[in-house]
XYZ file of C-alpha atoms in Angstrom:
234
model
C -0.471 0.318 -0.182
C 2.868 2.391 0.942
C 4.554 1.365 -2.165
C 0.591 2.436 -4.501
C 0.979 5.664 -2.454
C 3.926 6.354 -3.104
C 3.851 5.456 -6.841
C 0.794 7.584 -6.975
C 1.976 11.190 -5.124
C 4.138 11.664 -8.161
C 1.221 12.528 -10.548
C -1.496 13.296 -8.377
C -1.779 16.861 -5.713
C -0.004 15.298 -2.617
C 1.623 16.819 0.472
C 4.793 14.576 1.013
C 4.820 12.713 -2.083
C 7.988 11.631 -3.382
C 9.837 13.763 -6.454
C 11.378 10.721 -8.087
C 11.202 6.557 -8.153
C 14.428 4.858 -7.330
C 15.463 2.384 -5.175
C 17.013 4.828 -1.669
C 13.828 6.538 -2.206
C 11.018 3.266 -2.151
C 13.529 1.884 1.248
C 12.969 5.762 2.765
C 9.270 5.068 2.262
C 8.882 2.344 3.123
C 11.192 0.629 5.784
C 12.482 4.035 7.406
C 9.034 6.990 6.986
C 6.950 5.855 5.556
C 4.492 8.376 3.491
C 1.343 9.703 3.412
C -1.328 8.758 6.308
C 0.594 5.272 6.695
C 2.550 6.691 8.938
C 0.403 5.585 11.274
C 0.518 2.161 10.466
C 5.171 2.153 10.378
C 4.363 3.783 14.066
C 2.581 1.081 15.285
C 4.577 -1.390 14.399
C 7.695 -0.510 14.817
C 6.377 0.037 18.953
C 4.736 -2.301 18.834
C 7.972 -4.343 18.928
C 9.586 -2.099 20.942
C 6.456 -2.765 23.329
C 6.844 -6.340 23.269
C 10.776 -6.199 23.815
C 10.616 -4.163 26.183
C 7.550 -6.068 28.356
C 9.713 -9.467 27.455
C 12.705 -7.760 29.464
C 11.318 -6.664 32.885
C 8.289 -9.450 32.420
C 8.868 -10.488 36.516
C 7.914 -6.834 37.444
C 5.334 -4.405 37.647
C 3.675 -2.379 36.153
C 5.116 0.760 35.844
C 8.301 -0.766 36.075
C 7.797 -2.244 32.264
C 6.366 0.814 31.270
C 9.505 3.106 32.347
C 11.652 0.184 30.345
C 9.423 1.272 27.819
C 9.180 4.154 27.767
C 13.658 4.647 27.884
C 13.560 2.144 25.061
C 11.105 4.697 23.067
C 13.367 7.726 23.949
C 16.373 5.840 22.457
C 14.950 4.888 19.285
C 13.283 8.250 18.938
C 16.718 9.698 20.087
C 19.290 7.553 17.840
C 17.144 6.480 14.634
C 15.258 8.446 11.708
C 12.433 5.218 12.584
C 9.891 6.694 14.901
C 9.072 10.235 16.205
C 8.491 10.940 19.270
C 5.442 13.128 19.321
C 3.746 9.921 17.344
C 5.037 7.595 20.290
C 4.069 9.074 23.486
C 0.652 8.782 22.469
C 0.863 4.956 21.841
C 2.605 5.164 24.968
C -0.500 6.680 27.165
C -2.585 3.847 25.327
C 0.030 1.184 26.606
C -0.834 2.942 30.111
C -4.608 2.741 29.871
C -4.480 -1.075 28.722
C -2.250 -1.281 31.918
C -4.208 0.638 34.156
C -7.966 0.813 33.198
C -10.041 -2.364 31.846
C -12.562 -0.284 30.877
C -11.619 3.168 28.761
C -15.005 4.184 29.095
C -13.442 4.722 33.425
C -10.854 6.669 31.824
C -12.625 9.568 28.890
C -16.087 10.159 31.036
C -18.420 10.682 28.776
C -20.042 14.405 27.857
C -21.263 17.010 24.902
C -19.347 20.303 26.807
C -16.662 18.631 25.259
C -17.253 20.079 22.053
C -16.152 23.767 22.916
C -12.485 23.039 23.669
C -12.772 20.531 21.419
C -14.199 23.198 17.993
C -11.656 25.835 19.690
C -8.782 23.655 19.219
C -9.395 22.061 15.265
C -10.905 25.616 13.840
C -7.214 27.507 15.076
C -4.271 25.833 12.623
C -1.344 26.761 15.818
C -2.927 24.070 18.662
C -2.115 21.356 15.356
C 1.191 20.585 16.166
C 1.249 17.197 17.776
C 4.132 18.156 19.728
C 1.550 20.690 21.425
C -0.165 19.883 24.461
C -2.970 20.756 22.513
C -3.665 17.866 20.552
C -4.161 15.203 23.411
C -6.486 17.495 24.873
C -8.231 17.714 22.051
C -8.304 13.792 21.497
C -9.748 12.873 24.700
C -12.260 16.106 24.138
C -13.426 14.057 21.111
C -13.341 10.384 22.906
C -15.150 11.440 25.705
C -17.608 13.499 23.493
C -18.464 10.569 21.413
C -18.966 8.442 23.998
C -21.550 10.827 24.884
C -22.946 10.372 21.846
C -22.820 7.008 21.615
C -25.705 7.151 24.236
C -28.221 8.484 22.489
C -27.513 6.929 18.792
C -29.798 3.801 18.610
C -31.749 1.690 16.046
C -30.011 1.294 11.889
C -27.805 4.994 12.995
C -26.209 2.111 16.041
C -26.181 -0.851 13.623
C -24.111 1.187 10.715
C -21.747 3.129 13.528
C -20.837 0.166 14.397
C -20.602 -1.529 12.182
C -18.016 1.784 10.453
C -16.083 1.288 14.185
C -15.717 -2.403 13.115
C -14.184 -2.458 9.603
C -11.209 0.955 10.202
C -8.843 -1.691 9.708
C -9.700 -1.554 5.248
C -11.054 2.360 5.823
C -7.390 2.876 7.507
C -5.684 0.764 4.767
C -7.567 2.223 1.226
C -9.242 5.374 2.646
C -5.755 6.992 1.102
C -7.064 6.278 -2.375
C -10.337 7.981 -2.138
C -8.536 10.679 -0.398
C -7.025 11.427 -3.397
C -9.482 11.018 -5.775
C -11.181 12.824 -3.491
C -9.290 16.270 -4.892
C -10.113 15.690 -8.409
C -13.494 16.180 -7.639
C -12.340 19.444 -5.491
C -13.103 22.515 -8.283
C -17.121 21.518 -8.631
C -16.882 22.339 -4.947
C -15.457 26.115 -5.534
C -19.207 28.008 -4.597
C -18.808 26.599 -1.554
C -16.021 29.025 0.768
C -15.859 26.402 4.252
C -15.702 23.352 2.282
C -17.244 21.725 5.160
C -19.797 20.016 2.262
C -16.310 18.802 0.071
C -14.975 17.459 3.517
C -18.430 15.822 4.216
C -18.420 14.349 0.023
C -15.038 13.099 0.557
C -15.246 11.516 3.931
C -18.506 9.035 2.598
C -16.727 9.163 -0.758
C -13.446 7.839 1.557
C -15.516 5.461 3.979
C -18.126 3.754 1.140
C -15.210 2.825 -1.240
C -12.214 1.161 1.228
C -15.333 -0.855 2.533
C -16.416 -1.693 -1.171
C -12.388 -2.743 -1.180
C -12.434 -4.952 1.657
C -15.731 -6.542 0.784
C -14.534 -7.433 -3.052
C -11.462 -9.177 -1.282
C -12.921 -11.099 1.072
C -15.061 -12.554 -1.399
C -12.127 -13.236 -4.252
C -9.924 -14.215 -1.163
C -6.725 -11.738 -1.452
C -7.308 -10.959 1.295
C -4.946 -12.978 2.426
C -2.331 -10.684 1.257
C -2.563 -8.436 4.991
C -2.732 -12.018 6.772
C -5.895 -12.265 8.060
C -8.474 -14.871 6.384
C -11.633 -12.266 6.155
C -10.512 -8.283 6.522
C -14.164 -7.162 6.986
C -15.952 -8.106 10.136
């Protein structure tokens, strides 16, 4: 998927696309830094390996000790190698800590509609979008809290659709980049909307529908085995 995205970025308008296609460039985007939205999976792979190694090394010690070892290893890799950005690793570490100390995630994030206020303020201010700032972490917490509260009022068919999308975030994440790039070709059709809200809504629906369609096709043709899964859809 990274290879396909990198090649497509030569011809389509993406922000961090490659400028030439050679072995060194492809090695960098696949094995070292990744590209586009696939940086997330790259970070998950690196942090997941370090998590396993760290917890195996300190398996006889307490959760706090294992987390300390894990944090130290993350810092070393982020500081002395190009494989990991500490800003991204911090979020993975927070997730591991929650997993260790909180059996139910709803106990960590209490639902509230009030959190929509700070979330809306943060996401509308470009100065607060740096992953190295606490504002991004605050926005994430506020959004989770808002969604937990909203889920209490979602029932029936809407709930079924929401749960279906939630169960199938893997194919959505794997394939949405294809449709994100393709959606930019439709941008001229939305020039009448200065807020770009309609284009954003169109892109989300386009990405969801397209990604789920690809997932279904892969399951029917057994191509899901390419990703090490008998069925990629759940």
